[in-house]
Structures are given as structure tokens and as C-alpha cells.
Amino acid sequence: MQGRSPQPSMELNRLLLLTSFLLHVKEDRASPTRLVCDNRLIQKYIVEAKDMEKGVGQCQALPPLSCPAVLPLVDFTFQQWKSKSNETKRREILCDLALLVGAAAAAQGQVSNECGARQLSQLYRHANSFFLLLQTFSWEAGHWEPSCSPHSMEQTHITSIFLTYRQLVQGKLSFFFYDLAKILCKQGQGDSRDPPCGAR
């Protein structure tokens, strides 16, 4: 008797990614739509990114990394950002997050300082959660492939990893969720989110 071989399900893969995200961010129990539509959540993640950056700055005697961290250049102009499609923005942020997750993981293997290691572990979890979440949004067929080569820089200071993460969350990620809110949050509640600072 010839059986049918099960085909991989894109919906199942997205469900697994979303479940992983919810487990990482268990204190919020946030669905992707809630994260996008409830401005308080992204503001919470911005505050947490600032707190992590401040926390690692208070760690004592953090040596420079022996192997430099490869970090994305996350600066952007608002006019350039407006001209991109949501899918282009999503893929660009995924590339940035992929570098950040890799940099945090590599730095963890080099840091013996308990304070620095704890902050790096927290940053890794947060960045990886966003990385998984953004893979559940897509406007094009197929899965995201890590084939991009974003503009990057090498840094030996651990604090640079936290600075880059905070800039990414406060900048591209916040603007991206604002753009998504205009699509996902209109039904039933209007366009209720305030734009990020500088958005007009």
C-alpha cells in the first residue's frame, strides 16, 4: 500500500515560530497583531533595550572582545525608509537581526564576566524573538533565506552590541510596526497608533 508522504506546511512552520516567540516573551503573551497594534508593547521593548544598554554599561571590567563583533549599520533616513515596500523593510530588519543574534552569541562565548554574560544572554533572547517573529510576516511567497549582506562594521566593545540593538528597536523596528499597524489595525479600532518620533 503506497502512502502519501506529508508535505511541509508553511502554516505549521509559522505556528512553530510564533509559539517560540510567545515562549520567549511570556510575560506579555503578545500575539503579532497585538504587538503591532498596541503601541505600549513596542514602547516597552524600547525601554528594555535602553535598560540593557545602561545595565551593561554598569558592568565592571568588561574586556574588549578578542574576536570583533560584526554588527549591522542600522542608521537610515526617513525618506529612504518611506520609499521601500513592507517586504523590503522586513527583510532588511531580518538581516540586521541575524547579525545581532550572531554577534551576541559569539560575544557570550568570549565573556566570563557574570554581569556582561547575563546582559548578553538577555539581549540574545530579545533579538532572537524579534527575528523569529518577523519571519511570520511575509508579503512574498517562500521562506526568508539568510543570503543578504547588510552593511556592517566590526566592534570590539561589548557595549556597541547593545547600542546597535537599541538603535534598531527604536528606529527601523518601531517604524516597521507603525507601517504594519496601518494595515492590520484599521478594522474595528481605526488607525490609533501614534507615529514614532520624527514620522510625518
Tab-separated table of C-alpha atoms in Angstrom:
chain	number	residue	atom	x	y	z
A	1	MET	CA	0.000	0.000	0.000
A	2	GLN	CA	1.522	3.209	-1.135
A	3	GLY	CA	1.180	6.022	1.371
A	4	ARG	CA	1.325	9.706	0.745
A	5	SER	CA	4.337	11.483	2.110
A	6	PRO	CA	3.321	14.523	4.167
A	7	GLN	CA	4.303	17.861	2.686
A	8	PRO	CA	5.860	20.528	4.923
A	9	SER	CA	3.250	23.071	5.918
A	10	MET	CA	4.102	26.761	5.761
A	11	GLU	CA	1.321	27.448	8.252
A	12	LEU	CA	2.752	24.871	10.675
A	13	ASN	CA	6.204	26.440	10.365
A	14	ARG	CA	4.755	29.871	11.092
A	15	LEU	CA	2.849	28.479	14.077
A	16	LEU	CA	6.051	26.958	15.473
A	17	LEU	CA	7.902	30.255	15.023
A	18	LEU	CA	5.102	32.176	16.690
A	19	THR	CA	4.975	29.669	19.579
A	20	SER	CA	8.716	30.098	20.082
A	21	PHE	CA	8.273	33.874	20.153
A	22	LEU	CA	5.467	33.667	22.711
A	23	LEU	CA	7.586	31.424	24.938
A	24	HIS	CA	10.473	33.910	24.796
A	25	VAL	CA	8.214	36.870	25.578
A	26	LYS	CA	5.993	35.011	28.039
A	27	GLU	CA	5.467	37.985	30.300
A	28	ASP	CA	3.499	39.769	27.578
A	29	ARG	CA	1.798	36.781	25.948
A	30	ALA	CA	1.692	39.020	22.883
A	31	SER	CA	0.262	37.950	19.558
A	32	PRO	CA	1.875	39.502	16.474
A	33	THR	CA	-1.247	41.611	15.881
A	34	ARG	CA	-1.262	42.837	19.462
A	35	LEU	CA	2.429	43.693	19.279
A	36	VAL	CA	1.793	45.752	16.155
A	37	CYS	CA	-1.496	47.354	17.209
A	38	ASP	CA	-0.743	48.047	20.872
A	39	ASN	CA	1.826	50.833	20.868
A	40	ARG	CA	2.576	50.207	24.546
A	41	LEU	CA	4.317	46.929	23.736
A	42	ILE	CA	6.898	48.295	21.295
A	43	GLN	CA	7.488	51.162	23.721
A	44	LYS	CA	8.111	48.547	26.415
A	45	TYR	CA	10.738	46.857	24.228
A	46	ILE	CA	12.392	50.211	23.551
A	47	VAL	CA	12.605	50.854	27.307
A	48	GLU	CA	14.015	47.351	27.856
A	49	ALA	CA	16.634	47.928	25.135
A	50	LYS	CA	17.671	51.159	26.868
A	51	ASP	CA	17.787	49.391	30.237
A	52	MET	CA	20.015	46.623	28.829
A	53	GLU	CA	22.345	49.207	27.301
A	54	LYS	CA	22.501	51.026	30.617
A	55	GLY	CA	22.941	47.760	32.527
A	56	VAL	CA	25.920	46.545	30.508
A	57	GLY	CA	27.497	49.976	30.912
A	58	GLN	CA	27.447	49.432	34.665
A	59	CYS	CA	29.255	46.076	34.473
A	60	GLN	CA	32.746	46.295	35.888
A	61	ALA	CA	35.950	45.489	33.990
A	62	LEU	CA	34.496	44.290	30.693
A	63	PRO	CA	37.490	43.448	28.469
A	64	PRO	CA	37.399	44.079	24.728
A	65	LEU	CA	36.327	41.171	22.567
A	66	SER	CA	39.233	39.138	21.219
A	67	CYS	CA	37.188	38.424	18.082
A	68	PRO	CA	35.382	41.590	16.969
A	69	ALA	CA	31.600	41.523	16.788
A	70	VAL	CA	30.191	42.035	13.286
A	71	LEU	CA	27.304	44.462	13.700
A	72	PRO	CA	24.807	45.891	11.206
A	73	LEU	CA	24.759	49.575	10.356
A	74	VAL	CA	21.188	50.437	11.313
A	75	ASP	CA	21.102	54.172	10.557
A	76	PHE	CA	18.575	55.235	7.942
A	77	THR	CA	16.814	58.305	6.628
A	78	PHE	CA	13.056	58.588	6.900
A	79	GLN	CA	12.669	59.461	3.209
A	80	GLN	CA	14.583	56.343	2.139
A	81	TRP	CA	12.521	54.230	4.529
A	82	LYS	CA	9.208	55.554	3.155
A	83	SER	CA	10.189	54.595	-0.378
A	84	LYS	CA	10.616	50.875	0.469
A	85	SER	CA	7.942	48.181	0.418
A	86	ASN	CA	6.996	46.472	3.681
A	87	GLU	CA	8.575	43.252	2.429
A	88	THR	CA	11.861	45.049	1.689
A	89	LYS	CA	11.770	46.618	5.150
A	90	ARG	CA	11.060	43.255	6.771
A	91	ARG	CA	13.938	41.543	5.002
A	92	GLU	CA	16.301	44.399	5.808
A	93	ILE	CA	15.454	44.191	9.522
A	94	LEU	CA	15.794	40.393	9.430
A	95	CYS	CA	19.308	40.805	8.039
A	96	ASP	CA	20.144	43.277	10.817
A	97	LEU	CA	18.718	40.974	13.478
A	98	ALA	CA	20.580	37.965	12.073
A	99	LEU	CA	23.874	39.814	12.507
A	100	LEU	CA	22.922	40.981	16.007
A	101	VAL	CA	21.889	37.499	17.133
A	102	GLY	CA	25.157	36.102	15.776
A	103	ALA	CA	27.198	38.849	17.414
A	104	ALA	CA	25.532	38.313	20.793
A	105	ALA	CA	26.042	34.550	20.598
A	106	ALA	CA	29.704	34.937	19.651
A	107	ALA	CA	30.313	37.506	22.393
A	108	GLN	CA	28.755	35.204	25.001
A	109	GLY	CA	31.488	32.686	24.295
A	110	GLN	CA	34.152	35.313	24.988
A	111	VAL	CA	32.772	36.972	28.123
A	112	SER	CA	33.439	35.407	31.526
A	113	ASN	CA	32.209	38.439	33.461
A	114	GLU	CA	28.904	37.399	35.096
A	115	CYS	CA	27.266	40.790	34.664
A	116	GLY	CA	28.206	41.064	30.988
A	117	ALA	CA	27.233	37.462	30.256
A	118	ARG	CA	23.803	37.975	31.860
A	119	GLN	CA	23.117	41.115	29.815
A	120	LEU	CA	24.281	39.424	26.600
A	121	SER	CA	22.012	36.450	27.273
A	122	GLN	CA	19.041	38.779	27.701
A	123	LEU	CA	19.854	40.701	24.528
A	124	TYR	CA	20.237	37.446	22.596
A	125	ARG	CA	16.784	36.262	23.710
A	126	HIS	CA	15.107	39.533	22.791
A	127	ALA	CA	16.812	39.892	19.404
A	128	ASN	CA	16.139	36.255	18.532
A	129	SER	CA	12.471	36.650	19.489
A	130	PHE	CA	12.068	39.544	17.070
A	131	PHE	CA	13.989	37.566	14.446
A	132	LEU	CA	11.523	34.679	14.762
A	133	LEU	CA	8.503	36.969	14.846
A	134	LEU	CA	9.390	38.852	11.671
A	135	GLN	CA	9.612	35.574	9.787
A	136	THR	CA	5.868	35.089	10.389
A	137	PHE	CA	5.094	38.231	8.369
A	138	SER	CA	5.593	37.950	4.622
A	139	TRP	CA	4.179	39.575	1.504
A	140	GLU	CA	6.022	37.270	-0.877
A	141	ALA	CA	5.952	33.523	-1.419
A	142	GLY	CA	8.716	31.389	0.058
A	143	HIS	CA	10.755	31.466	3.227
A	144	TRP	CA	13.312	34.054	4.178
A	145	GLU	CA	16.802	32.916	3.323
A	146	PRO	CA	19.867	34.312	5.144
A	147	SER	CA	21.508	35.341	1.889
A	148	CYS	CA	21.569	39.089	2.476
A	149	SER	CA	24.742	41.037	3.058
A	150	PRO	CA	23.823	44.140	5.063
A	151	HIS	CA	26.259	46.972	5.613
A	152	SER	CA	28.262	46.053	8.679
A	153	MET	CA	31.064	47.136	10.974
A	154	GLU	CA	33.393	45.373	13.389
A	155	GLN	CA	33.471	46.400	17.034
A	156	THR	CA	35.470	45.074	19.982
A	157	HIS	CA	33.433	46.859	22.661
A	158	ILE	CA	30.576	44.798	24.064
A	159	THR	CA	28.565	47.961	24.662
A	160	SER	CA	28.422	48.502	20.884
A	161	ILE	CA	26.203	45.414	20.536
A	162	PHE	CA	23.666	46.915	22.945
A	163	LEU	CA	23.846	50.339	21.310
A	164	THR	CA	23.139	48.811	17.897
A	165	TYR	CA	20.237	46.742	19.233
A	166	ARG	CA	18.660	49.767	20.929
A	167	GLN	CA	19.023	51.856	17.754
A	168	LEU	CA	17.415	49.069	15.698
A	169	VAL	CA	14.437	48.649	18.037
A	170	GLN	CA	13.949	52.381	18.460
A	171	GLY	CA	14.409	53.055	14.738
A	172	LYS	CA	13.660	50.579	11.954
A	173	LEU	CA	11.648	48.138	14.065
A	174	SER	CA	9.442	50.801	15.597
A	175	PHE	CA	8.775	52.403	12.204
A	176	PHE	CA	8.088	49.000	10.640
A	177	PHE	CA	5.462	48.145	13.262
A	178	TYR	CA	3.899	51.567	12.711
A	179	ASP	CA	3.676	50.799	8.982
A	180	LEU	CA	2.128	47.384	9.708
A	181	ALA	CA	-0.386	48.936	12.084
A	182	LYS	CA	-1.818	50.980	9.226
A	183	ILE	CA	-2.640	47.666	7.500
A	184	LEU	CA	-3.525	45.332	10.382
A	185	CYS	CA	-5.168	47.603	12.945
A	186	LYS	CA	-7.741	49.579	10.966
A	187	GLN	CA	-10.531	47.059	11.312
A	188	GLY	CA	-12.502	47.656	14.479
A	189	GLN	CA	-10.264	50.254	16.074
A	190	GLY	CA	-9.143	52.742	13.478
A	191	ASP	CA	-5.592	53.878	12.925
A	192	SER	CA	-4.996	54.541	16.611
A	193	ARG	CA	-1.225	54.315	16.868
A	194	ASP	CA	0.811	57.453	17.118
A	195	PRO	CA	3.726	57.578	14.673
A	196	PRO	CA	7.263	57.161	16.040
A	197	CYS	CA	9.097	60.378	16.764
A	198	GLY	CA	10.011	62.099	13.520
A	199	ALA	CA	7.388	60.350	11.396
A	200	ARG	CA	5.173	62.711	9.449
